[in-house]
Amino acid sequence: ANRIVIKVGTSTLIYPNGNINLAAIDQLAFVLTDLRNQGKEVILVSSGAIGVGLNKMGLSMRPETIREQQAVAAVGQAELMNIYTQRFSTYSQLTGQILMTRDVIEFPTSRLNVTNTLEQLLKMNIIPIVNENDTVAVDELDHLTKFGDNDQLSAIVAQLVQADVLLMLSDIDGFYSDNPLVNKQAKLYSQISTIDEQLMQQAGGSGSSFGTGGMQSKLKAAKRILNNHSMMVLANGKQPKIIFDILSGKTIGTLFK
Ligand code: ADP
């Protein structure tokens, strides 16, 4: 794979107690820079704006109203990029921020503009860091107990740039026949090539209060990828170095192909 989109969930970036997992972010910067130096084209889709905002503002709980959440996201997005810029700088890697909404693909002009920007950044050896623009898009903030869902966004980005693979890093080893946190008998799927109703039924919601859309949202993203004849790997992002193993072809997580 030469063109890779990597999506990291909040669970990879922020500890359950609300602290920022700088070790994971640093490892991510190291790995992505190394891939870039191998000549691969890398795009990062990162959640975490609200989590980082809460941390920065000393808040322990996500506020109730959407507009308060947007304010927290505004603080957090700037701080998140600050952290990324810092970490990537230690590896002499430039990054650029892309804030977009999922509906850009509905409008040919905005779709083209986003694609052009992404392509140009890649051409300049810069790693684009993409997130949803929470100021403009409120739908993803519309849950009081969950962080936003970047799963669809990452699939859309992969589609826009015709990525070879989407690596979706979560807090779980892959897609199971049932939520493994609830059912210890649940079995890991190593490969899935079609997403049907039965699979959808096996996907539960988010496991943690910090999670996003849960497994259904990841399956929906996988469906988009499969429709697009591309592939996606769902794996555990606790140690971002796992990306090296996935790309070297080891059987890790669930391959959607
Ligand atoms: P992220 O923050 O990485 O986007 P989510 O919390 O949204 O992660 O989704 C991952 C969670 O989905 C897992 O921790 C798990 O508890 C839950 N889950 C529900 N059903 C399944 C399933 N069939 N296979 C794997 N995980 C599942």
PDB file of C-alpha atoms and ligand atoms in Angstrom:
ATOM      1  CA  ALA A   1       0.000   0.000   0.000  1.00  0.00           C
ATOM      2  CA  ASN A   2       1.367   3.354  -0.963  1.00  0.00           C
ATOM      3  CA  ARG A   3      -1.422   5.711  -0.049  1.00  0.00           C
ATOM      4  CA  ILE A   4      -2.610   5.160   3.499  1.00  0.00           C
ATOM      5  CA  VAL A   5      -5.313   6.831   5.563  1.00  0.00           C
ATOM      6  CA  ILE A   6      -5.043   6.224   9.296  1.00  0.00           C
ATOM      7  CA  LYS A   7      -7.904   6.986  11.642  1.00  0.00           C
ATOM      8  CA  VAL A   8      -7.286   7.159  15.356  1.00  0.00           C
ATOM      9  CA  GLY A   9     -10.109   7.192  17.842  1.00  0.00           C
ATOM     10  CA  THR A  10     -10.264   9.198  21.026  1.00  0.00           C
ATOM     11  CA  SER A  11      -9.487   6.026  22.963  1.00  0.00           C
ATOM     12  CA  THR A  12      -6.018   5.925  21.392  1.00  0.00           C
ATOM     13  CA  LEU A  13      -5.290   9.552  22.238  1.00  0.00           C
ATOM     14  CA  ILE A  14      -6.855  10.063  25.642  1.00  0.00           C
ATOM     15  CA  TYR A  15      -6.771   7.914  28.759  1.00  0.00           C
ATOM     16  CA  PRO A  16     -10.092   6.984  30.405  1.00  0.00           C
ATOM     17  CA  ASN A  17      -9.238   9.430  33.217  1.00  0.00           C
ATOM     18  CA  GLY A  18      -9.119  12.299  30.711  1.00  0.00           C
ATOM     19  CA  ASN A  19      -5.340  12.680  30.546  1.00  0.00           C
ATOM     20  CA  ILE A  20      -3.763  12.997  27.126  1.00  0.00           C
ATOM     21  CA  ASN A  21      -1.763   9.942  26.058  1.00  0.00           C
ATOM     22  CA  LEU A  22       1.343  11.758  24.859  1.00  0.00           C
ATOM     23  CA  ALA A  23       3.298   8.507  24.558  1.00  0.00           C
ATOM     24  CA  ALA A  24       0.782   7.164  22.020  1.00  0.00           C
ATOM     25  CA  ILE A  25       0.712  10.451  20.113  1.00  0.00           C
ATOM     26  CA  ASP A  26       4.495  10.510  20.009  1.00  0.00           C
ATOM     27  CA  GLN A  27       4.640   6.925  18.748  1.00  0.00           C
ATOM     28  CA  LEU A  28       2.051   7.773  16.117  1.00  0.00           C
ATOM     29  CA  ALA A  29       4.155  10.714  14.939  1.00  0.00           C
ATOM     30  CA  PHE A  30       7.222   8.470  14.804  1.00  0.00           C
ATOM     31  CA  VAL A  31       5.487   5.716  12.833  1.00  0.00           C
ATOM     32  CA  LEU A  32       3.756   8.029  10.347  1.00  0.00           C
ATOM     33  CA  THR A  33       6.964   9.962   9.746  1.00  0.00           C
ATOM     34  CA  ASP A  34       8.832   6.721   9.139  1.00  0.00           C
ATOM     35  CA  LEU A  35       6.219   5.622   6.589  1.00  0.00           C
ATOM     36  CA  ARG A  36       6.467   9.001   4.927  1.00  0.00           C
ATOM     37  CA  ASN A  37      10.236   8.648   4.744  1.00  0.00           C
ATOM     38  CA  GLN A  38       9.742   5.253   3.086  1.00  0.00           C
ATOM     39  CA  GLY A  39       7.964   7.177   0.348  1.00  0.00           C
ATOM     40  CA  LYS A  40       4.428   6.340   1.342  1.00  0.00           C
ATOM     41  CA  GLU A  41       1.676   8.944   1.284  1.00  0.00           C
ATOM     42  CA  VAL A  42       0.059   9.232   4.689  1.00  0.00           C
ATOM     43  CA  ILE A  43      -3.087  11.009   5.876  1.00  0.00           C
ATOM     44  CA  LEU A  44      -4.113  11.053   9.527  1.00  0.00           C
ATOM     45  CA  VAL A  45      -7.757  11.427  10.523  1.00  0.00           C
ATOM     46  CA  SER A  46      -7.789  12.277  14.194  1.00  0.00           C
ATOM     47  CA  SER A  47     -10.565  12.586  16.712  1.00  0.00           C
ATOM     48  CA  GLY A  48      -9.930  13.964  20.167  1.00  0.00           C
ATOM     49  CA  ALA A  49     -10.720  17.686  19.937  1.00  0.00           C
ATOM     50  CA  ILE A  50     -13.322  17.615  22.683  1.00  0.00           C
ATOM     51  CA  GLY A  51     -11.263  15.321  24.899  1.00  0.00           C
ATOM     52  CA  VAL A  52      -8.217  17.557  24.601  1.00  0.00           C
ATOM     53  CA  GLY A  53     -10.413  20.640  25.114  1.00  0.00           C
ATOM     54  CA  LEU A  54     -11.897  19.255  28.316  1.00  0.00           C
ATOM     55  CA  ASN A  55      -8.407  18.485  29.562  1.00  0.00           C
ATOM     56  CA  LYS A  56      -7.080  21.930  28.649  1.00  0.00           C
ATOM     57  CA  MET A  57     -10.032  23.676  30.296  1.00  0.00           C
ATOM     58  CA  GLY A  58      -9.819  21.538  33.426  1.00  0.00           C
ATOM     59  CA  LEU A  59     -13.310  20.140  32.922  1.00  0.00           C
ATOM     60  CA  SER A  60     -14.009  16.564  33.961  1.00  0.00           C
ATOM     61  CA  MET A  61     -17.282  16.195  32.107  1.00  0.00           C
ATOM     62  CA  ARG A  62     -18.480  16.922  28.629  1.00  0.00           C
ATOM     63  CA  PRO A  63     -20.863  19.917  28.826  1.00  0.00           C
ATOM     64  CA  GLU A  64     -24.517  19.378  28.004  1.00  0.00           C
ATOM     65  CA  THR A  65     -25.348  21.816  25.268  1.00  0.00           C
ATOM     66  CA  ILE A  66     -24.085  21.459  21.725  1.00  0.00           C
ATOM     67  CA  ARG A  67     -22.826  25.029  21.663  1.00  0.00           C
ATOM     68  CA  GLU A  68     -20.770  24.435  24.804  1.00  0.00           C
ATOM     69  CA  GLN A  69     -19.349  21.292  23.209  1.00  0.00           C
ATOM     70  CA  GLN A  70     -18.476  23.298  20.115  1.00  0.00           C
ATOM     71  CA  ALA A  71     -16.660  25.812  22.311  1.00  0.00           C
ATOM     72  CA  VAL A  72     -14.709  23.003  23.987  1.00  0.00           C
ATOM     73  CA  ALA A  73     -13.913  21.519  20.562  1.00  0.00           C
ATOM     74  CA  ALA A  74     -12.656  24.911  19.350  1.00  0.00           C
ATOM     75  CA  VAL A  75     -10.191  25.076  22.248  1.00  0.00           C
ATOM     76  CA  GLY A  76      -9.317  21.407  21.923  1.00  0.00           C
ATOM     77  CA  GLN A  77      -8.740  21.329  18.161  1.00  0.00           C
ATOM     78  CA  ALA A  78      -6.152  24.103  18.404  1.00  0.00           C
ATOM     79  CA  GLU A  79      -4.428  22.366  21.307  1.00  0.00           C
ATOM     80  CA  LEU A  80      -4.593  18.958  19.581  1.00  0.00           C
ATOM     81  CA  MET A  81      -2.868  20.409  16.515  1.00  0.00           C
ATOM     82  CA  ASN A  82      -0.363  22.097  18.793  1.00  0.00           C
ATOM     83  CA  ILE A  83       0.506  18.702  20.292  1.00  0.00           C
ATOM     84  CA  TYR A  84       0.710  17.026  16.868  1.00  0.00           C
ATOM     85  CA  THR A  85       2.844  19.831  15.417  1.00  0.00           C
ATOM     86  CA  GLN A  86       5.209  19.566  18.353  1.00  0.00           C
ATOM     87  CA  ARG A  87       5.513  15.774  18.215  1.00  0.00           C
ATOM     88  CA  PHE A  88       5.900  15.590  14.445  1.00  0.00           C
ATOM     89  CA  SER A  89       8.489  18.400  14.615  1.00  0.00           C
ATOM     90  CA  THR A  90      10.766  16.237  16.732  1.00  0.00           C
ATOM     91  CA  TYR A  91      10.914  13.931  13.691  1.00  0.00           C
ATOM     92  CA  SER A  92      11.264  16.887  11.284  1.00  0.00           C
ATOM     93  CA  GLN A  93       7.901  16.129   9.703  1.00  0.00           C
ATOM     94  CA  LEU A  94       5.524  18.879   8.619  1.00  0.00           C
ATOM     95  CA  THR A  95       1.780  18.499   9.091  1.00  0.00           C
ATOM     96  CA  GLY A  96      -1.181  20.485   7.799  1.00  0.00           C
ATOM     97  CA  GLN A  97      -4.650  20.830   9.255  1.00  0.00           C
ATOM     98  CA  ILE A  98      -7.749  19.992   7.222  1.00  0.00           C
ATOM     99  CA  LEU A  99     -11.093  20.671   8.859  1.00  0.00           C
ATOM    100  CA  MET A 100     -13.990  19.404   6.816  1.00  0.00           C
ATOM    101  CA  THR A 101     -17.563  18.305   6.976  1.00  0.00           C
ATOM    102  CA  ARG A 102     -18.846  14.971   5.755  1.00  0.00           C
ATOM    103  CA  ASP A 103     -21.176  16.634   3.270  1.00  0.00           C
ATOM    104  CA  VAL A 104     -18.352  18.173   1.192  1.00  0.00           C
ATOM    105  CA  ILE A 105     -18.628  15.207  -1.136  1.00  0.00           C
ATOM    106  CA  GLU A 106     -22.195  16.255  -1.988  1.00  0.00           C
ATOM    107  CA  PHE A 107     -20.952  19.532  -3.458  1.00  0.00           C
ATOM    108  CA  PRO A 108     -18.670  19.135  -6.487  1.00  0.00           C
ATOM    109  CA  THR A 109     -16.766  22.379  -5.883  1.00  0.00           C
ATOM    110  CA  SER A 110     -16.004  21.750  -2.224  1.00  0.00           C
ATOM    111  CA  ARG A 111     -15.227  18.134  -3.003  1.00  0.00           C
ATOM    112  CA  LEU A 112     -12.695  19.216  -5.598  1.00  0.00           C
ATOM    113  CA  ASN A 113     -11.198  21.847  -3.299  1.00  0.00           C
ATOM    114  CA  VAL A 114     -10.683  19.384  -0.456  1.00  0.00           C
ATOM    115  CA  THR A 115      -9.197  16.803  -2.809  1.00  0.00           C
ATOM    116  CA  ASN A 116      -6.840  19.360  -4.343  1.00  0.00           C
ATOM    117  CA  THR A 117      -5.609  20.461  -0.931  1.00  0.00           C
ATOM    118  CA  LEU A 118      -5.024  16.891   0.210  1.00  0.00           C
ATOM    119  CA  GLU A 119      -3.228  16.005  -3.028  1.00  0.00           C
ATOM    120  CA  GLN A 120      -1.039  19.090  -2.833  1.00  0.00           C
ATOM    121  CA  LEU A 121      -0.047  18.424   0.784  1.00  0.00           C
ATOM    122  CA  LEU A 122       0.908  14.843  -0.134  1.00  0.00           C
ATOM    123  CA  LYS A 123       2.904  16.113  -3.084  1.00  0.00           C
ATOM    124  CA  MET A 124       4.797  18.424  -0.716  1.00  0.00           C
ATOM    125  CA  ASN A 125       5.563  15.502   1.635  1.00  0.00           C
ATOM    126  CA  ILE A 126       3.343  16.994   4.335  1.00  0.00           C
ATOM    127  CA  ILE A 127       1.094  14.801   6.445  1.00  0.00           C
ATOM    128  CA  PRO A 128      -2.490  16.124   6.408  1.00  0.00           C
ATOM    129  CA  ILE A 129      -4.277  15.837   9.745  1.00  0.00           C
ATOM    130  CA  VAL A 130      -8.018  15.771   9.159  1.00  0.00           C
ATOM    131  CA  ASN A 131     -10.888  16.290  11.565  1.00  0.00           C
ATOM    132  CA  GLU A 132     -14.514  17.233  11.285  1.00  0.00           C
ATOM    133  CA  ASN A 133     -15.147  20.957  11.549  1.00  0.00           C
ATOM    134  CA  ASP A 134     -17.179  20.960  14.742  1.00  0.00           C
ATOM    135  CA  THR A 135     -18.042  24.638  14.420  1.00  0.00           C
ATOM    136  CA  VAL A 136     -19.937  23.958  11.215  1.00  0.00           C
ATOM    137  CA  ALA A 137     -21.096  20.360  11.631  1.00  0.00           C
ATOM    138  CA  VAL A 138     -23.131  19.715  14.735  1.00  0.00           C
ATOM    139  CA  ASP A 139     -24.597  16.344  13.825  1.00  0.00           C
ATOM    140  CA  GLU A 140     -21.621  14.420  15.107  1.00  0.00           C
ATOM    141  CA  LEU A 141     -21.701  16.254  18.436  1.00  0.00           C
ATOM    142  CA  ASP A 142     -25.312  15.366  18.858  1.00  0.00           C
ATOM    143  CA  HIS A 143     -24.739  12.753  21.543  1.00  0.00           C
ATOM    144  CA  LEU A 144     -24.420  13.803  25.131  1.00  0.00           C
ATOM    145  CA  THR A 145     -22.401  10.829  26.238  1.00  0.00           C
ATOM    146  CA  LYS A 146     -20.210  10.104  23.259  1.00  0.00           C
ATOM    147  CA  PHE A 147     -17.437  11.749  21.373  1.00  0.00           C
ATOM    148  CA  GLY A 148     -17.929  12.418  17.708  1.00  0.00           C
ATOM    149  CA  ASP A 149     -17.761   9.901  14.941  1.00  0.00           C
ATOM    150  CA  ASN A 150     -14.892  10.240  12.498  1.00  0.00           C
ATOM    151  CA  ASP A 151     -15.311   6.742  11.102  1.00  0.00           C
ATOM    152  CA  GLN A 152     -17.388   7.891   8.120  1.00  0.00           C
ATOM    153  CA  LEU A 153     -15.149  10.891   7.621  1.00  0.00           C
ATOM    154  CA  SER A 154     -12.050   8.693   7.376  1.00  0.00           C
ATOM    155  CA  ALA A 155     -13.750   6.465   4.785  1.00  0.00           C
ATOM    156  CA  ILE A 156     -14.745   9.554   2.818  1.00  0.00           C
ATOM    157  CA  VAL A 157     -11.189  10.889   2.915  1.00  0.00           C
ATOM    158  CA  ALA A 158      -9.903   7.486   1.755  1.00  0.00           C
ATOM    159  CA  GLN A 159     -12.406   7.621  -1.091  1.00  0.00           C
ATOM    160  CA  LEU A 160     -11.504  11.197  -2.080  1.00  0.00           C
ATOM    161  CA  VAL A 161      -7.811  10.416  -2.482  1.00  0.00           C
ATOM    162  CA  GLN A 162      -8.392   6.807  -3.625  1.00  0.00           C
ATOM    163  CA  ALA A 163      -6.269   5.456  -0.806  1.00  0.00           C
ATOM    164  CA  ASP A 164      -4.972   1.885  -1.035  1.00  0.00           C
ATOM    165  CA  VAL A 165      -5.956   1.194   2.530  1.00  0.00           C
ATOM    166  CA  LEU A 166      -7.765   2.715   5.498  1.00  0.00           C
ATOM    167  CA  LEU A 167      -6.299   1.708   8.854  1.00  0.00           C
ATOM    168  CA  MET A 168      -8.883   2.199  11.526  1.00  0.00           C
ATOM    169  CA  LEU A 169      -7.315   2.110  14.961  1.00  0.00           C
ATOM    170  CA  SER A 170      -9.654   1.558  17.868  1.00  0.00           C
ATOM    171  CA  ASP A 171      -9.498   0.244  21.437  1.00  0.00           C
ATOM    172  CA  ILE A 172     -10.404  -3.283  20.360  1.00  0.00           C
ATOM    173  CA  ASP A 173      -8.474  -5.952  18.392  1.00  0.00           C
ATOM    174  CA  GLY A 174     -10.935  -6.074  15.503  1.00  0.00           C
ATOM    175  CA  PHE A 175     -14.512  -6.954  14.672  1.00  0.00           C
ATOM    176  CA  TYR A 176     -16.021  -9.772  16.754  1.00  0.00           C
ATOM    177  CA  SER A 177     -19.157 -11.883  16.408  1.00  0.00           C
ATOM    178  CA  ASP A 178     -20.472  -9.974  19.444  1.00  0.00           C
ATOM    179  CA  ASN A 179     -19.248  -7.193  21.733  1.00  0.00           C
ATOM    180  CA  PRO A 180     -16.324  -8.944  23.492  1.00  0.00           C
ATOM    181  CA  LEU A 181     -16.684  -6.685  26.504  1.00  0.00           C
ATOM    182  CA  VAL A 182     -20.084  -8.251  27.103  1.00  0.00           C
ATOM    183  CA  ASN A 183     -19.717 -11.728  25.572  1.00  0.00           C
ATOM    184  CA  LYS A 184     -16.484 -13.582  26.364  1.00  0.00           C
ATOM    185  CA  GLN A 185     -17.318 -16.229  23.696  1.00  0.00           C
ATOM    186  CA  ALA A 186     -17.196 -13.624  20.931  1.00  0.00           C
ATOM    187  CA  LYS A 187     -14.895 -14.594  18.038  1.00  0.00           C
ATOM    188  CA  LEU A 188     -12.642 -12.291  16.065  1.00  0.00           C
ATOM    189  CA  TYR A 189     -13.237 -12.126  12.312  1.00  0.00           C
ATOM    190  CA  SER A 190      -9.938 -12.079  10.444  1.00  0.00           C
ATOM    191  CA  GLN A 191     -11.506 -11.133   7.117  1.00  0.00           C
ATOM    192  CA  ILE A 192     -14.855  -9.808   5.924  1.00  0.00           C
ATOM    193  CA  SER A 193     -15.745  -9.140   2.309  1.00  0.00           C
ATOM    194  CA  THR A 194     -19.403  -8.138   2.489  1.00  0.00           C
ATOM    195  CA  ILE A 195     -21.307  -6.263   5.145  1.00  0.00           C
ATOM    196  CA  ASP A 196     -24.773  -7.732   5.514  1.00  0.00           C
ATOM    197  CA  GLU A 197     -27.610  -7.206   7.994  1.00  0.00           C
ATOM    198  CA  GLN A 198     -26.422 -10.107  10.136  1.00  0.00           C
ATOM    199  CA  LEU A 199     -23.015  -8.507  10.651  1.00  0.00           C
ATOM    200  CA  MET A 200     -24.649  -5.191  11.436  1.00  0.00           C
ATOM    201  CA  GLN A 201     -26.634  -6.953  14.163  1.00  0.00           C
ATOM    202  CA  GLN A 202     -23.400  -8.263  15.677  1.00  0.00           C
ATOM    203  CA  ALA A 203     -22.023  -4.759  15.990  1.00  0.00           C
ATOM    204  CA  GLY A 204     -22.786  -3.019  19.224  1.00  0.00           C
ATOM    205  CA  GLY A 205     -22.363   0.527  20.359  1.00  0.00           C
ATOM    206  CA  SER A 206     -19.302   2.115  21.822  1.00  0.00           C
ATOM    207  CA  GLY A 207     -17.662   0.311  24.740  1.00  0.00           C
ATOM    208  CA  SER A 208     -16.382   3.324  26.616  1.00  0.00           C
ATOM    209  CA  SER A 209     -17.718   6.722  27.519  1.00  0.00           C
ATOM    210  CA  PHE A 210     -14.842   8.056  25.446  1.00  0.00           C
ATOM    211  CA  GLY A 211     -15.699   5.967  22.410  1.00  0.00           C
ATOM    212  CA  THR A 212     -17.301   7.227  19.264  1.00  0.00           C
ATOM    213  CA  GLY A 213     -19.947   5.708  17.080  1.00  0.00           C
ATOM    214  CA  GLY A 214     -19.149   2.148  18.093  1.00  0.00           C
ATOM    215  CA  MET A 215     -18.863  -0.816  15.769  1.00  0.00           C
ATOM    216  CA  GLN A 216     -21.889  -0.098  13.584  1.00  0.00           C
ATOM    217  CA  SER A 217     -20.282   3.117  12.514  1.00  0.00           C
ATOM    218  CA  LYS A 218     -17.054   1.255  11.703  1.00  0.00           C
ATOM    219  CA  LEU A 219     -18.979  -1.289   9.628  1.00  0.00           C
ATOM    220  CA  LYS A 220     -20.681   1.527   7.737  1.00  0.00           C
ATOM    221  CA  ALA A 221     -17.265   2.964   6.979  1.00  0.00           C
ATOM    222  CA  ALA A 222     -16.077  -0.484   5.861  1.00  0.00           C
ATOM    223  CA  LYS A 223     -19.085  -0.731   3.555  1.00  0.00           C
ATOM    224  CA  ARG A 224     -18.128   2.483   1.836  1.00  0.00           C
ATOM    225  CA  ILE A 225     -14.558   1.217   1.445  1.00  0.00           C
ATOM    226  CA  LEU A 226     -15.699  -2.132   0.018  1.00  0.00           C
ATOM    227  CA  ASN A 227     -18.101  -0.419  -2.400  1.00  0.00           C
ATOM    228  CA  ASN A 228     -15.114   1.569  -3.522  1.00  0.00           C
ATOM    229  CA  HIS A 229     -13.077  -1.634  -4.093  1.00  0.00           C
ATOM    230  CA  SER A 230     -10.501  -0.572  -1.545  1.00  0.00           C
ATOM    231  CA  MET A 231      -9.598  -2.158   1.780  1.00  0.00           C
ATOM    232  CA  MET A 232      -9.764  -1.367   5.458  1.00  0.00           C
ATOM    233  CA  VAL A 233      -8.080  -2.893   8.485  1.00  0.00           C
ATOM    234  CA  LEU A 234      -9.651  -2.505  11.915  1.00  0.00           C
ATOM    235  CA  ALA A 235      -7.079  -3.040  14.661  1.00  0.00           C
ATOM    236  CA  ASN A 236      -6.110  -2.037  18.159  1.00  0.00           C
ATOM    237  CA  GLY A 237      -4.308   1.302  18.268  1.00  0.00           C
ATOM    238  CA  LYS A 238      -3.041   1.078  21.837  1.00  0.00           C
ATOM    239  CA  GLN A 239       0.469   0.733  20.402  1.00  0.00           C
ATOM    240  CA  PRO A 240       0.548   2.686  17.114  1.00  0.00           C
ATOM    241  CA  LYS A 241       3.662   0.684  16.148  1.00  0.00           C
ATOM    242  CA  ILE A 242       1.157  -2.015  15.175  1.00  0.00           C
ATOM    243  CA  ILE A 243       0.827  -0.068  11.907  1.00  0.00           C
ATOM    244  CA  PHE A 244       4.225  -1.437  10.799  1.00  0.00           C
ATOM    245  CA  ASP A 245       3.050  -5.016  11.346  1.00  0.00           C
ATOM    246  CA  ILE A 246      -0.250  -4.452   9.548  1.00  0.00           C
ATOM    247  CA  LEU A 247       1.477  -2.954   6.521  1.00  0.00           C
ATOM    248  CA  SER A 248       4.030  -5.757   6.445  1.00  0.00           C
ATOM    249  CA  GLY A 249       1.134  -8.121   5.798  1.00  0.00           C
ATOM    250  CA  LYS A 250       0.805  -9.822   9.184  1.00  0.00           C
ATOM    251  CA  THR A 251      -2.662 -11.069  10.039  1.00  0.00           C
ATOM    252  CA  ILE A 252      -3.741  -8.500  12.579  1.00  0.00           C
ATOM    253  CA  GLY A 253      -7.214  -7.302  13.415  1.00  0.00           C
ATOM    254  CA  THR A 254     -10.000  -7.583  10.846  1.00  0.00           C
ATOM    255  CA  LEU A 255      -9.309  -7.087   7.169  1.00  0.00           C
ATOM    256  CA  PHE A 256     -12.221  -5.772   5.109  1.00  0.00           C
ATOM    257  CA  LYS A 257     -11.441  -6.686   1.538  1.00  0.00           C
TER     258      LYS A 257
HETATM  259  P1  ADP B   1     -13.158   4.417  18.943  1.00  0.00           P
HETATM  260  O1  ADP B   1     -13.120   5.426  20.042  1.00  0.00           O
HETATM  261  O2  ADP B   1     -11.822   3.810  18.677  1.00  0.00           O
HETATM  262  O3  ADP B   1     -13.791   4.930  17.689  1.00  0.00           O
HETATM  263  P2  ADP B   1     -15.579   2.915  19.771  1.00  0.00           P
HETATM  264  O4  ADP B   1     -15.754   2.979  21.258  1.00  0.00           O
HETATM  265  O5  ADP B   1     -16.454   3.717  18.932  1.00  0.00           O
HETATM  266  O6  ADP B   1     -14.015   3.131  19.448  1.00  0.00           O
HETATM  267  O7  ADP B   1     -15.792   1.389  19.276  1.00  0.00           O
HETATM  268  C1  ADP B   1     -15.060   0.327  19.837  1.00  0.00           C
HETATM  269  C2  ADP B   1     -15.905  -0.458  20.818  1.00  0.00           C
HETATM  270  O8  ADP B   1     -16.994  -1.108  20.170  1.00  0.00           O
HETATM  271  C3  ADP B   1     -15.188  -1.598  21.496  1.00  0.00           C
HETATM  272  O9  ADP B   1     -14.460  -1.162  22.619  1.00  0.00           O
HETATM  273  C4  ADP B   1     -16.313  -2.566  21.886  1.00  0.00           C
HETATM  274  O10 ADP B   1     -16.664  -2.421  23.239  1.00  0.00           O
HETATM  275  C5  ADP B   1     -17.498  -2.120  21.048  1.00  0.00           C
HETATM  276  N1  ADP B   1     -18.096  -3.204  20.251  1.00  0.00           N
HETATM  277  C6  ADP B   1     -19.423  -3.408  20.108  1.00  0.00           C
HETATM  278  N2  ADP B   1     -19.681  -4.471  19.325  1.00  0.00           N
HETATM  279  C7  ADP B   1     -18.484  -4.969  18.936  1.00  0.00           C
HETATM  280  C8  ADP B   1     -18.096  -6.086  18.092  1.00  0.00           C
HETATM  281  N3  ADP B   1     -18.994  -6.892  17.497  1.00  0.00           N
HETATM  282  N4  ADP B   1     -16.758  -6.278  17.893  1.00  0.00           N
HETATM  283  C9  ADP B   1     -15.837  -5.480  18.469  1.00  0.00           C
HETATM  284  N5  ADP B   1     -16.149  -4.425  19.285  1.00  0.00           N
HETATM  285  C10 ADP B   1     -17.461  -4.163  19.524  1.00  0.00           C
END
